Coordinates of C-alpha atoms and ligand atoms in Angstrom, one line a residue:
M1246 CA 0.0 0.0 0.0
A1247 CA 1.3 3.5 -0.8
K1248 CA 2.0 5.3 2.4
T1249 CA -0.3 8.2 3.1
K1250 CA 0.7 11.7 2.5
N1251 CA -1.0 13.0 5.6
E1252 CA -2.9 11.1 8.3
N1253 CA -6.4 11.9 6.9
T1254 CA -6.0 10.6 3.4
G1255 CA -4.4 7.6 1.8
G1256 CA -4.2 5.6 -1.4
I1257 CA -5.2 2.0 -1.7
R1258 CA -2.8 0.7 -4.3
V1259 CA -1.1 -2.4 -5.3
D1260 CA 2.2 -1.1 -6.7
T1261 CA 1.3 0.5 -9.9
E1262 CA -2.0 -1.2 -10.3
H1263 CA -5.3 -0.3 -8.7
I1264 CA -7.0 -3.1 -7.1
F1265 CA -10.5 -2.0 -7.8
P1266 CA -10.6 -2.4 -11.5
V1267 CA -9.3 -5.9 -10.9
I1268 CA -11.9 -6.7 -8.3
K1269 CA -14.6 -5.3 -10.5
R1270 CA -13.6 -7.3 -13.5
W1271 CA -13.2 -10.4 -11.5
L1272 CA -16.5 -10.2 -9.7
Y1273 CA -18.5 -9.1 -12.6
S1274 CA -20.8 -12.0 -12.8
D1275 CA -21.7 -12.0 -9.1
K1276 CA -22.2 -8.3 -8.5
E1277 CA -25.4 -8.7 -6.6
I1278 CA -23.7 -10.2 -3.7
F1279 CA -22.4 -6.8 -2.6
L1280 CA -25.7 -6.4 -0.7
R1281 CA -25.4 -9.7 1.0
E1282 CA -21.9 -8.8 2.1
L1283 CA -22.9 -5.4 3.5
V1284 CA -26.1 -6.6 5.2
S1285 CA -24.3 -9.6 6.7
N1286 CA -21.6 -7.3 8.0
G1287 CA -24.4 -5.3 9.6
C1288 CA -25.9 -8.5 11.1
D1289 CA -22.4 -9.5 12.5
A1290 CA -22.0 -6.1 14.1
V1291 CA -25.4 -6.5 15.8
T1292 CA -24.6 -10.0 16.9
K1293 CA -21.4 -8.7 18.4
M1294 CA -23.3 -6.0 20.2
K1295 CA -25.8 -8.5 21.6
R1296 CA -22.9 -10.6 23.0
L1297 CA -21.4 -7.5 24.7
V1298 CA -24.8 -6.7 26.2
S1299 CA -25.2 -10.3 27.4
L1300 CA -21.8 -10.1 28.9
G1301 CA -22.7 -6.9 30.7
E1302 CA -20.0 -4.9 28.8
A1303 CA -22.5 -2.7 27.1
S1304 CA -26.2 -1.9 27.5
F1305 CA -29.0 -1.6 25.0
D1306 CA -32.6 -2.7 25.2
G1307 CA -34.1 -1.3 22.0
E1308 CA -34.7 -3.2 18.8
Y1309 CA -31.7 -4.4 16.9
R1310 CA -32.1 -3.9 13.1
V1311 CA -30.4 -3.5 9.8
D1312 CA -31.9 -1.0 7.4
V1313 CA -31.5 -0.9 3.6
V1314 CA -32.6 2.3 2.1
L1315 CA -32.8 3.1 -1.6
D1316 CA -32.6 6.8 -2.3
K1317 CA -33.2 7.2 -6.0
T1318 CA -32.9 11.0 -6.0
L1319 CA -29.4 10.9 -4.7
G1320 CA -28.6 7.6 -6.5
E1321 CA -27.6 6.0 -3.2
I1322 CA -28.1 2.7 -1.4
R1323 CA -27.6 2.9 2.3
V1324 CA -27.1 0.0 4.7
T1325 CA -27.3 0.9 8.3
D1326 CA -27.1 -1.2 11.5
N1327 CA -27.2 -0.5 15.2
G1328 CA -24.4 -2.9 16.0
I1329 CA -21.1 -2.3 17.7
G1330 CA -19.9 0.4 15.3
M1331 CA -16.3 1.3 14.6
T1332 CA -14.0 3.9 15.8
R1333 CA -11.7 5.7 13.4
D1334 CA -8.9 3.4 14.4
E1335 CA -11.0 0.4 13.7
I1336 CA -12.0 1.6 10.3
D1337 CA -8.3 2.1 9.6
R1338 CA -7.5 -1.3 10.9
Y1339 CA -10.3 -3.4 9.5
I1340 CA -11.2 -1.6 6.3
N1341 CA -8.0 0.1 5.2
N1342 CA -5.6 -2.5 6.3
I1343 CA -7.1 -5.9 6.9
A1344 CA -9.7 -5.9 4.2
L1345 CA -7.0 -4.4 2.0
S1346 CA -4.5 -7.1 2.7
G1347 CA -7.1 -9.6 1.9
A1348 CA -7.6 -7.9 -1.4
L1349 CA -3.9 -8.0 -2.1
E1350 CA -3.7 -11.6 -1.3
F1351 CA -6.7 -12.2 -3.5
I1352 CA -5.2 -10.5 -6.5
E1353 CA -1.8 -12.1 -6.1
K1354 CA -3.5 -15.5 -6.2
Y1355 CA -6.1 -15.0 -8.7
E1356 CA -5.1 -12.2 -11.0
G1357 CA -5.6 -13.4 -14.6
E1358 CA -7.7 -16.4 -13.7
E1359 CA -11.3 -16.9 -14.6
G1360 CA -13.7 -18.6 -12.3
D1361 CA -15.9 -18.8 -9.3
A1362 CA -15.7 -15.3 -7.9
A1363 CA -18.4 -15.5 -5.3
G1364 CA -16.6 -18.7 -4.3
I1365 CA -13.5 -17.0 -3.0
I1366 CA -14.1 -13.4 -2.0
G1367 CA -15.1 -14.4 1.5
H1368 CA -11.8 -16.3 2.0
F1369 CA -10.0 -13.0 1.7
G1370 CA -12.2 -10.7 3.8
L1371 CA -13.1 -8.9 0.7
G1372 CA -16.7 -8.6 1.6
F1373 CA -16.8 -4.9 2.2
Y1374 CA -14.9 -4.1 -1.0
S1375 CA -17.6 -5.8 -3.1
A1376 CA -19.4 -2.5 -2.6
F1377 CA -17.2 -1.1 -5.3
M1378 CA -18.7 -3.4 -7.8
V1379 CA -21.6 -1.1 -8.0
A1380 CA -20.5 2.1 -6.3
K1381 CA -18.1 4.8 -7.5
T1382 CA -17.8 6.2 -4.0
V1383 CA -18.4 4.5 -0.7
E1384 CA -18.8 6.2 2.7
I1385 CA -18.7 4.8 6.2
H1386 CA -20.3 6.7 9.0
S1387 CA -19.9 4.9 12.3
L1388 CA -20.2 5.4 16.0
S1389 CA -18.6 2.8 18.2
Y1390 CA -20.4 1.4 21.3
R1391 CA -17.3 2.2 23.3
P1392 CA -17.9 4.8 26.1
G1393 CA -16.8 8.2 25.0
A1394 CA -16.1 7.1 21.4
E1395 CA -16.2 9.7 18.7
S1396 CA -18.0 9.1 15.5
A1397 CA -15.9 8.5 12.4
S1398 CA -16.5 9.1 8.7
W1399 CA -14.6 7.6 5.8
T1400 CA -15.0 8.1 2.1
C1401 CA -13.3 6.1 -0.6
T1402 CA -13.5 6.4 -4.4
D1403 CA -13.3 3.5 -6.8
A1404 CA -9.8 4.7 -7.6
G1405 CA -8.9 3.6 -4.1
E1406 CA -8.4 7.0 -2.6
Y1407 CA -9.8 7.3 0.9
S1408 CA -10.1 10.0 3.4
F1409 CA -11.3 10.4 6.9
S1410 CA -13.4 13.4 8.0
A1411 CA -15.2 14.6 11.1
G1412 CA -17.8 12.0 12.1
E1413 CA -21.4 12.6 11.3
R1414 CA -23.1 9.8 13.0
T1415 CA -24.9 10.4 16.3
E1416 CA -26.3 6.9 17.0
R1417 CA -24.4 3.8 17.8
G1418 CA -23.8 1.7 14.7
T1419 CA -22.6 2.0 11.2
E1420 CA -24.1 3.4 8.0
I1421 CA -22.6 2.4 4.7
V1422 CA -23.5 4.7 1.8
L1423 CA -23.0 3.6 -1.7
H1424 CA -23.0 6.2 -4.5
V1425 CA -24.1 3.9 -7.3
S1426 CA -22.1 4.4 -10.4
E1427 CA -23.6 5.4 -13.7
E1428 CA -23.1 1.9 -15.3
E1429 CA -24.8 0.1 -12.4
K1430 CA -27.9 2.3 -12.2
E1431 CA -30.0 -0.8 -12.6
Y1432 CA -29.4 -1.4 -8.9
L1433 CA -31.3 1.7 -8.0
D1434 CA -34.5 -0.3 -8.3
R1435 CA -36.9 -1.5 -5.7
E1436 CA -37.6 -4.9 -7.2
K1437 CA -33.9 -5.5 -8.0
L1438 CA -32.8 -4.9 -4.4
L1439 CA -35.8 -6.7 -2.9
G1440 CA -35.0 -9.7 -5.1
I1441 CA -31.4 -9.7 -3.9
L1442 CA -32.5 -9.4 -0.3
R1443 CA -35.0 -12.2 -0.5
K1444 CA -32.5 -14.4 -2.2
Y1445 CA -29.5 -13.9 0.1
C1446 CA -30.8 -12.4 3.3
A1447 CA -34.1 -14.2 3.8
F1448 CA -32.9 -15.9 7.0
M1449 CA -30.2 -13.6 8.3
P1450 CA -30.4 -13.3 12.1
V1451 CA -31.3 -9.7 12.5
P1452 CA -34.5 -8.1 11.3
I1453 CA -33.8 -6.3 7.9
Y1454 CA -36.0 -3.5 6.8
F1455 CA -36.1 -2.3 3.3
S1456 CA -37.5 1.0 2.1
V1457 CA -37.4 3.3 -0.8
L1458 CA -37.2 7.0 0.1
G1459 CA -40.5 8.7 -0.7
E1460 CA -42.3 5.5 -1.7
N1461 CA -44.4 3.0 0.2
G1462 CA -44.1 -0.7 -0.5
E1463 CA -45.9 -3.7 0.8
E1464 CA -42.8 -4.5 2.9
D1465 CA -42.8 -1.2 4.7
G1466 CA -42.7 -1.7 8.4
K1467 CA -42.1 -5.4 8.1
P1468 CA -38.7 -7.1 8.0
V1469 CA -37.9 -8.7 4.6
N1470 CA -36.4 -11.6 6.4
D1471 CA -37.2 -14.3 9.0
P1472 CA -34.5 -13.9 11.6
E1473 CA -35.5 -17.2 13.3
P1474 CA -35.8 -19.8 10.6
L1475 CA -37.4 -23.1 11.4
W1476 CA -34.3 -25.1 10.9
L1477 CA -32.7 -23.5 14.0
K1478 CA -35.5 -24.5 16.2
S1479 CA -35.5 -27.8 18.1
P1480 CA -37.6 -30.4 16.2
Q1481 CA -39.7 -30.9 19.4
D1482 CA -40.8 -27.4 19.2
C1483 CA -41.9 -27.5 15.5
K1484 CA -45.3 -28.7 14.3
D1485 CA -46.2 -30.4 11.1
E1486 CA -47.9 -27.3 9.9
D1487 CA -44.8 -25.3 10.5
Y1488 CA -42.7 -27.5 8.3
I1489 CA -45.4 -27.5 5.6
A1490 CA -45.8 -23.7 5.7
F1491 CA -42.1 -23.2 5.6
Y1492 CA -41.9 -25.4 2.5
H1493 CA -44.7 -23.5 0.7
K1494 CA -43.1 -20.2 1.5
V1495 CA -39.5 -21.0 0.7
F1496 CA -40.1 -23.1 -2.4
S1497 CA -43.2 -21.4 -3.8
D1498 CA -44.8 -24.8 -4.3
E1499 CA -48.5 -25.0 -3.4
N1500 CA -48.3 -28.8 -3.2
D1501 CA -47.5 -30.3 0.1
P1502 CA -44.2 -32.2 0.3
L1503 CA -44.3 -35.9 0.7
F1504 CA -42.3 -35.8 3.9
Y1505 CA -39.5 -33.9 5.5
I1506 CA -36.5 -34.5 7.7
H1507 CA -35.2 -32.1 10.2
I1508 CA -31.5 -32.6 10.7
N1509 CA -29.8 -31.3 13.7
A1510 CA -26.3 -32.7 13.5
E1511 CA -24.2 -32.0 16.6
F1512 CA -20.5 -31.8 17.0
P1513 CA -18.3 -32.5 15.0
L1514 CA -20.5 -32.1 11.9
N1515 CA -22.5 -29.3 13.4
F1516 CA -25.0 -28.4 10.8
K1517 CA -28.7 -28.0 10.7
G1518 CA -31.3 -28.2 8.0
I1519 CA -34.6 -29.4 6.8
L1520 CA -35.0 -31.6 3.7
Y1521 CA -38.2 -32.1 1.8
F1522 CA -39.2 -34.8 -0.7
P1523 CA -41.4 -32.8 -3.1
K1524 CA -44.4 -34.4 -4.8
L1525 CA -43.4 -35.0 -8.4
R1526 CA -46.0 -34.3 -11.1
D1527 CA -45.0 -37.4 -12.9
E1528 CA -42.1 -39.7 -13.3
Y1529 CA -40.7 -37.8 -16.3
A1530 CA -41.2 -34.3 -14.8
S1531 CA -38.0 -32.4 -14.6
L1532 CA -36.2 -32.9 -11.3
D1533 CA -36.2 -29.4 -10.1
G1534 CA -34.8 -30.0 -6.6
Q1535 CA -33.3 -27.2 -4.7
V1536 CA -31.2 -27.4 -1.7
K1537 CA -30.2 -24.1 -0.4
L1538 CA -26.9 -23.9 1.4
F1539 CA -26.5 -21.4 4.2
Y1540 CA -23.6 -20.3 6.3
N1541 CA -24.9 -19.1 9.6
Q1542 CA -28.2 -18.0 8.1
V1543 CA -26.5 -16.3 5.1
F1544 CA -27.5 -17.8 1.8
V1545 CA -24.5 -19.1 -0.1
A1546 CA -25.8 -21.1 -3.1
D1547 CA -28.5 -23.4 -4.5
N1548 CA -28.1 -27.0 -5.5
I1549 CA -24.6 -27.7 -4.2
K1550 CA -24.3 -31.2 -5.7
E1551 CA -21.2 -31.8 -3.6
V1552 CA -23.2 -31.8 -0.4
I1553 CA -26.3 -33.7 -1.5
P1554 CA -25.9 -37.2 -3.0
E1555 CA -26.6 -36.9 -6.7
Y1556 CA -29.5 -39.3 -6.6
M1557 CA -31.2 -37.0 -4.1
M1558 CA -30.9 -33.9 -6.2
L1559 CA -34.7 -33.7 -6.4
L1560 CA -34.9 -32.9 -2.7
R1561 CA -35.7 -29.4 -1.6
G1562 CA -34.5 -27.9 1.6
V1563 CA -32.1 -25.8 3.5
L1564 CA -28.8 -26.7 5.0
D1565 CA -27.0 -24.4 7.3
C1566 CA -23.3 -25.3 7.6
P1567 CA -21.4 -22.9 9.8
E1568 CA -18.3 -25.1 9.5
L1569 CA -18.0 -24.3 5.8
P1570 CA -16.2 -21.1 4.9
L1571 CA -18.8 -18.6 3.7
N1572 CA -17.7 -18.4 0.2
V1573 CA -16.6 -21.8 -0.5
S1574 CA -15.3 -22.7 -4.0
R1575 CA -16.6 -25.8 -5.8
S1576 CA -13.1 -27.3 -5.7
Y1577 CA -13.0 -26.9 -2.0
L1578 CA -16.3 -28.7 -1.7
Q1579 CA -15.2 -31.5 -3.9
N1580 CA -12.1 -32.2 -1.9
S1581 CA -13.4 -31.6 1.5
G1582 CA -13.7 -34.6 3.9
Y1583 CA -16.2 -32.5 5.8
V1584 CA -18.5 -32.3 2.9
T1585 CA -18.4 -36.1 2.4
K1586 CA -19.4 -36.5 6.0
I1587 CA -22.3 -34.1 5.5
S1588 CA -23.4 -36.0 2.5
N1589 CA -23.2 -39.3 4.3
H1590 CA -25.1 -37.9 7.2
V1591 CA -27.8 -36.7 4.9
T1592 CA -28.0 -40.1 3.3
K1593 CA -28.3 -41.8 6.6
K1594 CA -31.0 -39.4 7.8
I1595 CA -33.0 -40.1 4.7
A1596 CA -32.7 -43.9 5.1
D1597 CA -33.6 -43.5 8.8
K1598 CA -36.7 -41.6 7.9
F1599 CA -37.8 -44.3 5.6
N1600 CA -37.1 -46.9 8.2
T1601 CA -39.1 -45.0 10.8
L1602 CA -42.0 -44.7 8.5
F1603 CA -41.8 -48.4 7.8
Q1604 CA -41.9 -49.2 11.5
T1605 CA -44.4 -46.7 12.6
D1606 CA -46.6 -45.6 9.7
R1607 CA -46.4 -48.2 7.0
E1608 CA -49.6 -46.9 5.4
K1609 CA -48.0 -43.5 4.9
L1610 CA -44.9 -45.1 3.4
A1611 CA -47.1 -47.1 1.0
A1612 CA -49.0 -44.0 0.1
I1613 CA -45.8 -42.2 -1.0
W1614 CA -44.0 -45.2 -2.3
D1615 CA -44.8 -44.7 -6.0
D1616 CA -43.4 -41.2 -5.7
V1617 CA -40.2 -42.0 -3.9
K1618 CA -39.5 -45.3 -5.5
P1619 CA -37.5 -44.1 -8.5
F1620 CA -35.1 -42.3 -6.1
V1621 CA -34.9 -45.1 -3.6
E1622 CA -34.1 -47.5 -6.4
Y1623 CA -31.6 -45.2 -8.1
G1624 CA -30.0 -44.5 -4.7
C1625 CA -29.7 -48.1 -3.9
T1626 CA -27.9 -48.8 -7.1
R1627 CA -25.6 -45.9 -6.6
D1628 CA -24.8 -46.0 -2.9
E1629 CA -24.0 -49.2 -1.1
K1630 CA -24.6 -47.8 2.3
F1631 CA -28.0 -46.4 1.3
F1632 CA -28.9 -49.8 -0.1
S1633 CA -27.8 -51.6 3.1
R1634 CA -30.0 -49.3 5.1
M1635 CA -33.0 -49.7 2.7
K1636 CA -32.9 -53.2 1.6
D1637 CA -35.2 -54.7 4.1
I1638 CA -37.9 -52.1 3.6
I1639 CA -38.1 -51.8 -0.1
L1640 CA -41.7 -52.2 -1.0
Y1641 CA -43.3 -53.8 -4.1
K1642 CA -46.6 -52.6 -5.4
I1643 CA -48.8 -55.7 -5.7
H1644 CA -51.0 -55.9 -8.8
S1645 CA -54.0 -57.0 -6.8
G1646 CA -53.6 -54.2 -4.3
G1647 CA -51.3 -53.2 -1.5
Y1648 CA -47.5 -53.1 -1.0
M1649 CA -45.2 -55.8 0.3
T1650 CA -41.6 -56.4 1.0
A1651 CA -39.8 -59.2 -0.9
P1652 CA -39.9 -61.6 2.1
E1653 CA -43.6 -60.9 2.6
L1654 CA -44.3 -61.5 -1.0
L1655 CA -42.3 -64.7 -1.1
E1656 CA -44.1 -65.8 2.1
A1657 CA -47.5 -65.0 0.6
N1658 CA -46.8 -67.1 -2.5
K1659 CA -44.9 -69.9 -0.7
D1660 CA -47.5 -72.6 -0.9
K1661 CA -48.2 -71.9 -4.6
G1662 CA -44.9 -73.4 -5.7
S1663 CA -43.2 -70.2 -6.5
D1664 CA -40.1 -71.0 -4.3
N1665 CA -37.8 -68.0 -4.4
T1666 CA -39.3 -66.4 -7.4
I1667 CA -41.0 -63.0 -7.4
Y1668 CA -43.3 -62.7 -10.4
Y1669 CA -43.6 -59.2 -11.8
T1670 CA -45.4 -57.3 -14.6
N1671 CA -43.7 -54.4 -16.4
D1672 CA -46.9 -53.6 -18.2
P1673 CA -50.1 -54.5 -16.4
Q1674 CA -52.2 -53.4 -19.4
Q1675 CA -50.4 -55.5 -22.0
Q1676 CA -50.0 -58.5 -19.7
V1677 CA -53.5 -58.5 -18.3
G1678 CA -54.1 -62.0 -19.7
Y1679 CA -51.2 -63.5 -17.8
L1680 CA -52.1 -61.5 -14.7
S1681 CA -55.6 -63.0 -14.7
L1682 CA -54.0 -66.5 -14.7
F1683 CA -51.8 -65.6 -11.7
Q1684 CA -54.7 -64.0 -9.9
E1685 CA -56.9 -67.1 -10.5
Q1686 CA -54.2 -69.1 -8.7
G1687 CA -54.0 -66.5 -5.9
I1688 CA -50.4 -65.7 -6.7
K1689 CA -49.4 -62.1 -6.0
V1690 CA -47.5 -60.3 -8.7
A1691 CA -45.3 -57.2 -8.2
V1692 CA -45.8 -54.2 -10.5
M1693 CA -42.4 -53.1 -11.9
D1694 CA -43.3 -50.7 -14.6
G1695 CA -41.0 -47.8 -13.7
V1696 CA -38.3 -46.6 -16.0
I1697 CA -35.4 -48.1 -14.0
D1698 CA -37.2 -51.1 -12.6
S1699 CA -35.7 -53.6 -14.9
R1700 CA -32.2 -52.4 -14.1
F1701 CA -33.1 -52.4 -10.4
L1702 CA -34.3 -56.1 -10.6
S1703 CA -31.0 -57.2 -12.0
F1704 CA -29.2 -55.2 -9.3
L1705 CA -31.2 -56.9 -6.6
E1706 CA -30.4 -60.4 -8.1
M1707 CA -26.8 -59.5 -8.0
Q1708 CA -27.1 -58.6 -4.3
D1709 CA -29.1 -61.7 -3.3
H1710 CA -28.6 -64.6 -5.6
A1711 CA -31.3 -66.6 -3.9
V1712 CA -34.2 -64.5 -5.2
H1713 CA -35.2 -64.5 -8.8
Y1714 CA -37.4 -62.1 -10.6
V1715 CA -39.5 -63.5 -13.4
R1716 CA -41.9 -61.7 -15.7
V1717 CA -45.4 -63.1 -15.8
D1718 CA -45.1 -64.1 -19.4
S1719 CA -41.8 -65.9 -18.9
E1720 CA -42.3 -69.2 -17.0
L1721 CA -45.5 -71.0 -16.3
D1722 CA -44.0 -74.3 -15.2
K1723 CA -43.7 -73.8 -11.5
V1724 CA -47.0 -72.2 -10.7
L1725 CA -49.5 -72.4 -13.6
V1726 CA -48.9 -75.9 -14.9
S1727 CA -50.7 -78.7 -13.2
D1728 CA -49.2 -82.0 -12.2
E1729 CA -51.5 -83.8 -14.6
V1730 CA -50.0 -85.2 -17.7
A1731 CA -52.2 -85.4 -20.8
E1732 CA -51.7 -88.1 -23.3
E1733 CA -49.7 -86.7 -26.2
D1734 CA -51.9 -85.5 -29.0
E1735 CA -49.8 -85.8 -32.2
A1736 CA -52.5 -84.4 -34.5
L1737 CA -53.0 -81.3 -32.3
L1738 CA -49.3 -80.6 -32.0
S1739 CA -48.7 -80.8 -35.7
L1740 CA -51.6 -78.6 -36.3
F1741 CA -50.2 -75.9 -34.0
K1742 CA -46.7 -76.3 -35.5
E1743 CA -48.2 -75.6 -38.8
V1744 CA -49.9 -72.5 -37.5
A1745 CA -47.0 -71.0 -35.5
P1746 CA -44.3 -69.1 -37.4
E1747 CA -41.0 -70.7 -37.9
G1748 CA -38.8 -70.8 -34.9
V1749 CA -41.6 -70.9 -32.4
T1750 CA -41.4 -73.9 -30.1
V1751 CA -44.8 -75.6 -29.6
K1752 CA -45.6 -77.7 -26.6
E1753 CA -48.7 -78.9 -24.8
E1754 CA -49.3 -78.6 -21.1
V1755 CA -52.3 -79.1 -18.8
L1756 CA -52.6 -75.6 -17.2
K1757 CA -54.3 -75.2 -13.8
S1758 CA -56.5 -72.6 -15.5
A1759 CA -58.9 -73.6 -18.4
K1760 CA -59.2 -69.9 -19.4
M1761 CA -56.6 -69.5 -22.1
P1762 CA -56.5 -72.0 -25.0
A1763 CA -52.8 -71.2 -25.6
V1764 CA -50.2 -68.9 -24.0
I1765 CA -46.9 -67.6 -25.3
T1766 CA -43.9 -67.6 -23.1
L1767 CA -40.3 -66.4 -23.5
S1768 CA -37.4 -67.1 -21.3
E1769 CA -36.6 -64.4 -18.7
E1770 CA -32.9 -64.7 -19.3
K1771 CA -33.0 -64.5 -23.1
R1772 CA -35.4 -61.6 -23.0
R1773 CA -33.1 -59.7 -20.6
L1774 CA -30.1 -60.4 -22.7
A1775 CA -31.9 -59.3 -25.9
E1776 CA -33.0 -56.1 -24.0
I1777 CA -29.4 -55.3 -23.1
L1778 CA -28.2 -55.9 -26.6
K1779 CA -31.0 -53.7 -27.9
Q1780 CA -29.9 -50.9 -25.5
Y1781 CA -26.4 -51.0 -26.9
G1782 CA -27.8 -51.2 -30.4
S1783 CA -25.9 -54.4 -31.2
S1784 CA -26.6 -58.1 -31.5
L1785 CA -24.6 -61.2 -30.8
P1786 CA -24.2 -64.0 -33.2
G1787 CA -26.4 -66.8 -32.1
V1788 CA -28.7 -64.6 -30.0
K1789 CA -32.0 -64.2 -31.7
A1790 CA -34.5 -61.4 -31.2
P1791 CA -36.7 -62.4 -28.2
E1792 CA -39.8 -62.6 -30.3
D1793 CA -38.3 -65.4 -32.2
E1794 CA -37.4 -67.3 -29.1
V1795 CA -40.9 -67.9 -27.9
T1796 CA -42.8 -71.0 -26.9
L1797 CA -46.4 -71.6 -27.7
V1798 CA -48.0 -73.5 -24.9
V1799 CA -51.2 -75.2 -25.9
N1800 CA -53.4 -75.7 -22.9
R1801 CA -54.9 -79.1 -22.8
S1802 CA -57.3 -78.2 -20.0
C1803 CA -59.1 -75.7 -22.1
P1804 CA -62.4 -77.0 -23.7
L1805 CA -61.7 -75.1 -26.9
I1806 CA -58.5 -77.0 -27.4
A1807 CA -60.4 -80.3 -26.8
R1808 CA -62.7 -79.2 -29.5
I1809 CA -59.9 -78.3 -31.9
S1810 CA -58.3 -81.6 -31.1
A1811 CA -61.4 -83.5 -32.1
L1812 CA -61.7 -81.6 -35.3
A1813 CA -58.0 -82.1 -36.1
A1814 CA -58.4 -85.9 -35.7
K1815 CA -60.7 -86.1 -38.7
E1816 CA -59.5 -85.4 -42.2
E1817 CA -62.7 -83.6 -43.3
S1818 CA -62.7 -81.1 -40.4
R1819 CA -58.9 -80.5 -40.4
E1820 CA -59.3 -77.3 -42.4
K1821 CA -61.7 -75.9 -39.8
A1822 CA -59.3 -77.0 -37.0
L1823 CA -56.5 -75.2 -38.7
S1824 CA -58.4 -71.9 -38.9
L1825 CA -59.4 -72.2 -35.2
A1826 CA -55.8 -73.0 -34.2
K1827 CA -54.6 -70.0 -36.2
Q1828 CA -57.0 -67.7 -34.3
V1829 CA -55.9 -69.3 -31.0
Y1830 CA -52.3 -68.5 -31.8
R1831 CA -53.3 -64.9 -32.7
I1832 CA -55.1 -64.5 -29.3
A1833 CA -52.1 -65.9 -27.5
L1834 CA -49.9 -63.4 -29.4
I1835 CA -52.0 -60.4 -28.7
A1836 CA -52.0 -61.3 -25.0
Q1837 CA -48.2 -61.2 -25.1
R1838 CA -47.4 -58.2 -27.3
S1839 CA -49.2 -55.8 -29.5
F1840 CA -49.9 -56.8 -33.1
T1841 CA -48.1 -55.4 -36.1
K1842 CA -50.3 -53.8 -38.8
E1843 CA -50.4 -57.0 -40.8
E1844 CA -51.2 -59.2 -37.8
L1845 CA -54.0 -56.9 -36.8
Q1846 CA -55.5 -57.0 -40.3
E1847 CA -55.3 -60.8 -40.4
F1848 CA -56.9 -61.0 -37.0
I1849 CA -59.8 -58.8 -38.0
D1850 CA -60.4 -60.7 -41.3
A1851 CA -60.2 -64.1 -39.6
S1852 CA -62.5 -63.0 -36.8
I1853 CA -65.1 -61.9 -39.3
D1854 CA -64.7 -65.1 -41.2
L1855 CA -65.1 -67.2 -38.1
L1856 CA -68.2 -65.3 -37.0
Y1857 CA -69.7 -65.8 -40.5
N1858 CA -69.1 -69.5 -40.3
A1859 CA -70.2 -69.9 -36.7
Ligands
LIG149 P1 -15.3 -9.9 6.8 O1 -16.7 -9.4 7.1 O2 -15.2 -11.1 6.0 O3 -14.3 -9.9 7.9 P2 -15.2 -7.3 5.4 O4 -14.3 -6.7 4.4 O5 -16.7 -7.4 5.0 O6 -14.7 -8.8 5.8 O7 -15.1 -6.5 6.7 C1 -13.9 -6.3 7.4 C2 -14.1 -6.0 8.8 O8 -14.7 -4.7 9.0 C3 -15.1 -6.9 9.6 O9 -14.4 -8.0 10.0 C4 -15.5 -6.0 10.7 O10 -14.6 -6.0 11.8 C5 -15.5 -4.6 10.1 N1 -16.8 -4.2 9.7 C6 -17.3 -4.3 8.4 N2 -18.6 -3.8 8.4 C7 -18.9 -3.5 9.7 C8 -20.1 -2.9 10.3 N3 -21.2 -2.7 9.6 N4 -20.0 -2.7 11.7 C9 -18.9 -3.0 12.4 N5 -17.8 -3.5 11.8 C10 -17.8 -3.7 10.5

């Protein structure tokens, strides 16, 4: 710093360069934080004053406050607090020297680099100087709480020239006056300033009043912030309504959240917060989660993915982490062991919440399950610890109604011969024919029709080799085929072999149900393999498309098949048997997958024909 010519004036310089142009250029993108910095300095000054009062070193029993005043006529923004104030010496020390040395260090380190400006200024105690991002001249008028202190006034231009003058302030506290520069006139606007205050200062610990000189606004007389945010309260003192109301207000979402978690992590993590699971409009809706990170009630940033596990990015909420430096940079977050611990703690709390719901309010868990399922599944596949905490309470939606865990589902189907198989449908509409067969046998089927369900099932099988997941159209053997063996019907078999396209295996079985004359099945494993190959857009030699790998099971317990068999046995009625068998195949096909255009046309024509000849 250039030494001052006389004791009242000085120059804030870095050798030949002025620091202000550098700061300005550097911080260009995050200009609006100047107000956060000044208001939070005001709050700090008030907090210090409160402490002195509580220690008996000062006295005051009025209202503590910070005022932000917009004076359009003079082109000024004024930030005033009634905190501890500063003497002239203190301004010299804290503003001229300490803040300056922070600025110097900042420039030495970052000059010439591009990047996360808001992410580092706090490291360097540059908060106050951010005022120069919008002001051409800044004044400080302060009166210290110290008995007998004289007020002090300081003015500094954006060229870094400062001067002290006789103090003007008569009340304890500090007023910062920004003479907004011509280029930054947009900040001389009610909505602009209110917007910044609401974004960054909404939960600062001291009531903040905003006013525009000569104008009335809806906020007149009321603080723009909530100095005692819900997350700082003890969960025992908060009611359900409080959490819901807080959610509505902070996230402007008129829907209620599905549930919330109030985190109050003690030493050594020492952070507080409330996390909400929002109700999603539908599975494909954009995941517009929003977790706001605070540092001692000062807003730092939204959606810090380093703090929240990626699969929980749809959460909304607030986290107040006083252990994090105020203006943390992303690279700091990425490499911080502390952040990993926060993230683990959050994950644990979420899993705990699910477990508590499972234990104490299973109905509620079932009611929200469809909404949270994609994230639970995704989380399980991404995070071992989360999976180990969740694995026993993962629910399956049962096609016939209700929700069950895997052991419950296996238990329910135990005496139906299902062993360790969980039957599922990934398309209850298309697979309705099969579902009715299962329902008839009283076998419960899980609905797995979500986007990541099939991947999740494979994941579960890898975790627990004992349990298999089988789609309802895959295997009938264990549960739907009866023990009865019918005498082989050669004529019938050859008839159906004639009807089925090449490559389709035809076999006859006595099914427990007489409902369907024939059913198409395809192996679970082969289908999955084909699906994977399809995903990667490739094929393997020797692996056919799944539709070519199907089996046509002719149901010998169905009366219609008995009739066709009788017709097939006689030469004169074989033609008729053939047309019926064709139609039976088509019905089996439409129960398994949708028709192609040609198949549909054939089906319509054949149906009309059959009706005509009936
Ligand atoms: P930081 O707040 O990160 O320390 P600043 O540049 O914002 O850095 O402020 C430097 C110092 O100036 C503060 O630590 C504080 O001691 C003093 N200060 C700034 N604003 C005020 C104020 N409104 N009242 C009292 N002291 C203040």
